[in-house]
Amino acid sequence: MIHIGFDARFAGIAQGGVGRYVERVVKALGESKEHFTMTLFLQRFNWGLFSYLDERFRRVLADVPWYGWREQIALPSLFRRARCDFYHVPHFNVPLRMPCPFVCTIHDLIMWEESGARLSTHRKVVARVKERAMRAVVRRALRRAAHCIVPSRWTAGRLTSITRIAPERVTVIPEGADALMRVLSRPWEEVCARYHVALPYVLCVGSAYPHKQTTLIIDAVASLTSIHPHLHLVHAGPLHPPSFARALEGYGKNALGKRYHEVGMVPDEILTTLYRHATAYVSASRMEGFALPALEAMWHHTPVIAPASSCFPELLGDAAMYTTPGDASSIAHAINALIKSPDTRGRYAERGTILARTYQWSRHAEALLQLYHLLHGQSQTDADLTQTGADV
């Protein structure tokens, strides 16, 4: 039986996109009926997160912060002590002395293609040094990894082009978007009173990084004030980085006043309510590896507006209303079209709901297990050939 080591230190909603990915992958693996054993490496803050899992899962305390020097020194020793057959690092932060064989997940190429856009407004020199160091770590990880997992063909194409990794060493496994369907949403009246949100509103979900281009959505809603004076904009997501989050909220308040609502990182039961009551979900992001919030909105029968670029056309197909990338007037036109035509809104909502059902975490987990077994079998074959050669 294969024994997999899984770096779950990111697990938990508080850690943003990667944390949600880890939590949902492990949960889906736990619901699988496949035969395997898995060692989860966890920190103290999320130690109890997976206590409900069955005897196939073992927990090891790896209270090591990510992206620091301790990750490079302490983590490989913990991995080796667990004596796993295979390891999975679900992000690019693979330790330089990582035991083999292993796979890693690369969610997007923002660190390469949005150079400078993710830098803090303070200590820019330090941030640039860290950014270059992370690129070096990723390149080394890709050279040593048995395989690399990406969530979309678009990401796979960019990865092979930029890093020169061989295409046959990259596997596309779309992520799931169905996790919130099991969450009991909160009553609208409760959410409205707590966050002072009013109908109608458009919703965007994500961090405050500039590449998300949330200011374009703010400009679009502001341009519609004369014809839709009661339209609000709700932005949900981690208030990170803090300097960018403060600037974004200031921009929104200046443009829309009380019609702009920054609700931060809300619990899932609140997020489901925000999805369900939104007139539309809107993204203006320059780059995404996987359109998770857009697909989650579709699961909740909410029409989606997205730029005709990055991974969006591949993943959303004809279920989204597309806009010209970087054009606020195009976003405003799409919002206006959905508000003015209930038939159009209903058509996109229906298409989105059908499409979103094809993105399920159980399918992602099944594909992961198939890849684990395939690569483990290959590594055993290689080891046997090496031993045979040594004996000869």
XYZ file of C-alpha atoms in Angstrom:
392
model
C 0.000 0.000 0.000
C 1.395 3.376 -0.986
C 2.364 5.764 1.833
C 2.044 9.443 0.857
C 3.470 12.398 2.747
C 1.415 15.574 2.334
C 2.649 19.007 3.415
C -0.543 20.380 4.997
C 0.980 23.290 6.890
C -1.043 25.798 4.825
C -4.345 24.107 5.604
C -7.089 26.388 6.843
C -9.217 29.159 5.476
C -7.127 31.861 7.168
C -4.258 31.115 4.774
C -6.126 32.147 1.639
C -6.236 30.258 -1.655
C -3.499 27.683 -1.037
C -4.855 26.980 2.435
C -8.334 26.361 1.089
C -6.871 24.120 -1.611
C -5.006 21.970 0.934
C -8.006 21.689 3.234
C -10.334 20.626 0.456
C -7.898 18.182 -1.144
C -7.260 16.380 2.144
C -10.965 16.258 2.932
C -11.712 14.803 -0.507
C -8.945 12.216 -0.093
C -10.469 11.308 3.259
C -13.818 10.661 1.571
C -12.186 8.430 -1.042
C -12.546 4.641 -0.659
C -9.082 3.994 -2.110
C -6.484 2.063 -0.134
C -3.497 4.198 0.886
C -1.915 5.727 3.938
C -1.065 9.395 4.283
C 1.069 11.354 6.729
C -0.089 14.950 7.132
C 2.521 17.484 8.212
C 0.723 20.176 10.232
C 1.461 23.239 12.329
C 0.117 23.879 15.830
C -2.548 26.296 14.637
C -4.171 23.707 12.348
C -3.299 20.543 14.277
C -6.930 19.670 14.990
C -8.237 20.503 11.527
C -8.192 16.912 10.255
C -8.813 15.032 13.495
C -11.989 13.529 11.998
C -10.103 11.508 9.356
C -9.908 7.696 9.537
C -6.982 5.415 10.369
C -5.423 5.833 6.910
C -4.249 9.287 8.010
C -1.459 10.032 10.454
C -0.516 13.483 11.733
C 3.002 14.771 12.340
C 3.733 18.112 13.955
C 5.763 20.274 11.571
C 5.482 23.662 13.241
C 7.737 25.300 10.661
C 6.755 28.639 9.053
C 6.662 28.692 5.275
C 9.095 30.698 3.109
C 11.763 30.946 5.851
C 15.175 29.412 6.525
C 13.707 26.889 8.981
C 11.654 25.451 6.146
C 14.890 24.667 4.310
C 16.607 23.045 7.283
C 14.019 21.473 9.594
C 11.354 20.283 7.164
C 13.427 17.786 5.097
C 14.420 15.953 8.287
C 10.772 15.650 9.343
C 9.859 14.345 5.912
C 12.613 11.717 5.920
C 11.715 10.499 9.413
C 8.174 9.754 8.231
C 9.584 7.274 5.661
C 6.930 7.937 3.037
C 6.996 6.345 -0.399
C 5.991 9.600 -2.006
C 5.575 13.267 -1.063
C 3.278 16.044 -2.227
C 4.107 19.716 -1.671
C 0.975 21.672 -2.683
C 2.785 24.935 -3.420
C 6.057 26.155 -4.919
C 7.933 26.338 -1.577
C 9.733 23.009 -1.930
C 12.748 22.679 0.424
C 16.060 22.470 -1.405
C 16.869 19.189 0.390
C 13.440 17.696 -0.239
C 13.530 13.868 -0.199
C 12.504 12.217 -3.453
C 10.306 11.244 -5.105
C 7.830 14.122 -4.809
C 5.277 16.097 -6.767
C 4.464 19.773 -6.370
C 1.446 21.863 -7.295
C 1.967 25.161 -9.092
C -1.263 27.152 -8.909
C -0.244 30.084 -11.089
C 2.722 31.969 -12.576
C 2.022 35.339 -10.984
C 5.479 35.606 -9.423
C 6.974 35.560 -12.911
C 4.436 37.346 -15.055
C 3.361 39.993 -12.559
C 6.841 40.960 -11.375
C 6.560 43.921 -9.042
C 2.773 43.871 -8.841
C 2.858 41.760 -5.686
C 5.576 43.732 -3.981
C 4.777 45.512 -0.748
C 4.769 49.284 -0.930
C 7.431 49.185 1.801
C 10.892 47.587 1.705
C 10.718 47.025 -2.052
C 14.363 46.025 -2.351
C 13.894 43.249 0.219
C 10.694 42.136 -1.503
C 12.442 41.907 -4.879
C 15.245 39.824 -3.396
C 12.665 37.441 -1.905
C 10.832 37.253 -5.211
C 14.012 36.268 -7.071
C 14.839 33.718 -4.372
C 11.387 32.156 -4.725
C 11.877 31.846 -8.476
C 15.179 30.069 -7.900
C 13.505 27.691 -5.429
C 10.751 26.903 -7.936
C 13.194 26.225 -10.761
C 15.170 23.825 -8.567
C 11.967 22.148 -7.367
C 10.793 21.607 -10.923
C 14.123 20.082 -11.910
C 13.921 17.540 -9.058
C 10.167 16.876 -8.972
C 8.839 13.622 -10.353
C 5.907 15.616 -11.676
C 4.201 18.998 -11.493
C 0.444 19.455 -11.063
C -1.360 22.523 -12.435
C -5.087 23.417 -12.382
C -5.545 24.471 -16.026
C -4.113 23.987 -19.514
C -3.424 27.705 -19.652
C -1.218 27.437 -16.547
C 0.518 24.386 -18.006
C 1.350 26.294 -21.184
C 2.765 29.256 -19.318
C 4.744 26.989 -16.971
C 6.430 25.038 -19.752
C 7.144 28.238 -21.674
C 8.681 30.176 -18.789
C 10.505 27.466 -16.823
C 11.319 25.138 -19.751
C 10.031 22.103 -17.883
C 9.196 19.262 -20.272
C 5.434 19.143 -21.039
C 5.291 15.407 -20.271
C 6.251 16.190 -16.664
C 3.217 18.420 -16.172
C -0.297 17.129 -15.488
C -3.439 19.259 -15.564
C -5.874 18.362 -12.775
C -8.716 20.910 -12.488
C -9.647 21.771 -8.930
C -13.082 21.489 -7.396
C -15.631 24.224 -6.821
C -18.278 22.337 -4.872
C -17.030 22.685 -1.283
C -19.456 25.465 -0.365
C -22.452 23.447 -1.505
C -22.366 21.582 1.824
C -22.247 24.788 3.846
C -25.410 26.058 5.519
C -25.672 29.708 4.503
C -26.669 32.429 6.931
C -29.970 34.320 6.504
C -29.679 37.393 4.287
C -31.079 39.637 7.030
C -28.267 38.596 9.364
C -25.551 39.239 6.761
C -27.116 42.563 5.802
C -27.211 43.747 9.417
C -23.682 42.541 10.174
C -21.931 43.995 7.123
C -24.375 46.792 6.197
C -24.688 45.379 2.682
C -27.719 46.343 0.619
C -29.388 45.006 -2.530
C -28.663 45.132 -5.405
C -24.899 44.567 -5.441
C -22.168 42.995 -7.533
C -19.587 40.848 -5.775
C -15.844 40.337 -6.236
C -13.729 37.937 -4.180
C -9.952 37.930 -3.814
C -6.919 39.536 -2.234
C -5.971 43.196 -2.543
C -3.029 42.597 -4.883
C -2.980 44.981 -7.865
C -3.122 42.190 -10.455
C -6.712 41.530 -9.327
C -7.562 44.974 -10.798
C -10.477 45.497 -8.408
C -10.176 49.238 -9.038
C -11.504 48.610 -12.567
C -14.658 47.088 -11.085
C -14.995 50.073 -8.747
C -14.664 52.416 -11.734
C -17.250 50.402 -13.663
C -19.838 50.565 -10.879
C -19.124 54.267 -10.346
C -19.734 54.934 -14.059
C -23.201 53.377 -13.714
C -24.263 55.710 -10.891
C -26.524 57.845 -13.087
C -28.566 54.852 -14.325
C -28.193 52.532 -11.332
C -27.787 54.865 -8.329
C -28.568 52.136 -5.795
C -26.070 49.561 -7.079
C -23.523 48.503 -4.445
C -20.152 46.740 -4.730
C -19.036 44.132 -2.180
C -15.416 43.012 -1.993
C -14.626 39.884 0.066
C -11.247 38.314 0.660
C -8.120 38.474 2.811
C -7.012 42.015 3.690
C -3.558 41.216 2.388
C -1.161 42.833 1.902
C -2.406 45.380 4.477
C -1.004 48.409 2.631
C -2.736 47.408 -0.606
C -5.950 46.568 1.269
C -6.067 50.015 2.861
C -5.420 51.683 -0.476
C -8.120 49.623 -2.184
C -10.725 50.405 0.467
C -9.847 54.092 0.273
C -10.247 54.013 -3.507
C -13.608 52.284 -3.214
C -14.961 54.629 -0.567
C -13.810 57.663 -2.530
C -15.540 56.458 -5.700
C -18.706 54.900 -4.274
C -19.021 56.167 -0.719
C -21.367 54.000 1.336
C -22.065 51.834 -1.699
C -18.631 50.213 -1.372
C -18.361 47.410 1.193
C -15.061 45.807 2.224
C -16.086 42.745 4.255
C -12.686 41.021 4.445
C -12.204 37.282 4.850
C -15.667 36.041 5.781
C -16.669 32.542 6.995
C -17.952 30.134 4.367
C -21.524 30.367 5.622
C -21.405 34.135 4.997
C -19.667 33.797 1.635
C -22.374 31.447 0.353
C -25.014 34.034 1.239
C -23.063 36.772 -0.555
C -22.766 34.596 -3.660
C -26.470 33.714 -3.728
C -27.784 37.261 -3.418
C -25.367 39.004 -5.789
C -26.657 40.407 -9.060
C -23.383 39.186 -10.578
C -19.941 38.000 -9.638
C -17.269 40.118 -11.349
C -13.564 39.498 -11.900
C -11.114 41.810 -13.652
C -7.959 39.875 -12.767
C -5.020 39.997 -15.177
C -3.969 36.494 -14.259
C -5.391 33.462 -12.498
C -4.337 29.823 -12.497
C -7.839 28.620 -11.647
C -11.094 30.591 -11.540
C -12.308 29.253 -8.191
C -14.469 32.180 -6.954
C -16.107 32.479 -10.374
C -16.988 28.771 -10.371
C -18.202 28.958 -6.766
C -20.493 31.809 -7.808
C -21.804 29.673 -10.659
C -22.542 26.841 -8.207
C -24.815 29.347 -6.425
C -26.701 30.238 -9.620
C -25.036 33.642 -9.888
C -24.025 34.946 -13.344
C -20.326 35.621 -13.847
C -18.536 38.465 -15.619
C -14.852 37.805 -16.366
C -12.082 39.052 -18.684
C -11.535 37.174 -21.928
C -7.982 36.275 -20.959
C -5.886 34.046 -18.694
C -7.586 30.780 -17.732
C -11.140 32.153 -17.766
C -12.262 31.168 -21.313
C -10.826 27.662 -20.862
C -12.530 27.009 -17.535
C -15.764 28.989 -17.877
C -16.545 28.312 -21.534
C -19.765 29.924 -22.744
C -21.151 30.116 -19.195
C -19.588 33.528 -18.458
C -20.109 36.993 -19.898
C -16.681 38.153 -21.078
C -15.182 41.633 -21.027
C -12.224 43.306 -22.693
C -9.223 42.847 -20.362
C -8.301 46.029 -18.518
C -11.373 47.967 -19.727
C -13.698 49.371 -17.053
C -16.284 50.466 -19.638
C -16.556 46.877 -20.879
C -17.229 45.711 -17.319
C -19.849 48.433 -16.865
C -21.553 47.391 -20.113
C -21.753 43.758 -18.948
C -23.154 44.685 -15.515
C -25.734 46.937 -17.125
C -26.766 44.204 -19.564
C -27.415 41.746 -16.728
C -29.397 44.280 -14.697
C -31.551 45.401 -17.630
C -32.319 41.912 -18.939
C -33.581 39.292 -16.462
C -33.617 36.795 -19.350
C -29.915 37.343 -20.031
C -29.114 37.050 -16.342
C -31.133 33.854 -16.062
C -29.486 32.352 -19.135
C -25.958 32.898 -17.823
C -26.949 31.734 -14.335
C -28.334 28.477 -15.750
C -25.291 27.825 -17.953
C -22.987 28.513 -15.037
C -24.787 26.157 -12.684
C -24.543 23.294 -15.196
C -20.853 23.967 -15.867
C -19.834 24.349 -12.218
C -21.163 20.880 -11.385
C -18.367 19.372 -13.487
C -15.713 20.793 -11.109
C -15.752 18.547 -8.034
C -13.080 17.919 -5.399
C -13.789 14.185 -5.459
C -12.645 14.082 -9.093
C -9.521 16.058 -8.219
C -8.689 13.627 -5.404
C -9.271 10.606 -7.654
C -6.910 12.029 -10.290
C -4.288 12.762 -7.640
C -4.375 9.196 -6.343
C -4.028 7.821 -9.868
C -0.974 10.030 -10.417
C 0.537 9.026 -7.053
C 0.241 5.331 -7.893
C 1.567 5.808 -11.434
C 4.625 7.773 -10.352
C 5.303 5.487 -7.393
C 5.252 2.508 -9.722
C 7.678 4.247 -12.048
C 10.040 5.122 -9.186
C 10.039 1.497 -7.999
C 10.817 0.305 -11.508
C 13.693 2.770 -11.783
C 15.025 1.648 -8.393
C 14.861 -2.015 -9.452
C 16.733 -1.259 -12.673
C 19.388 0.642 -10.758
C 19.812 -2.249 -8.320
C 20.006 -4.774 -11.185
C 22.715 -2.696 -12.836
C 24.649 -2.523 -9.579
C 24.398 -6.291 -9.104
C 25.687 -6.902 -12.623
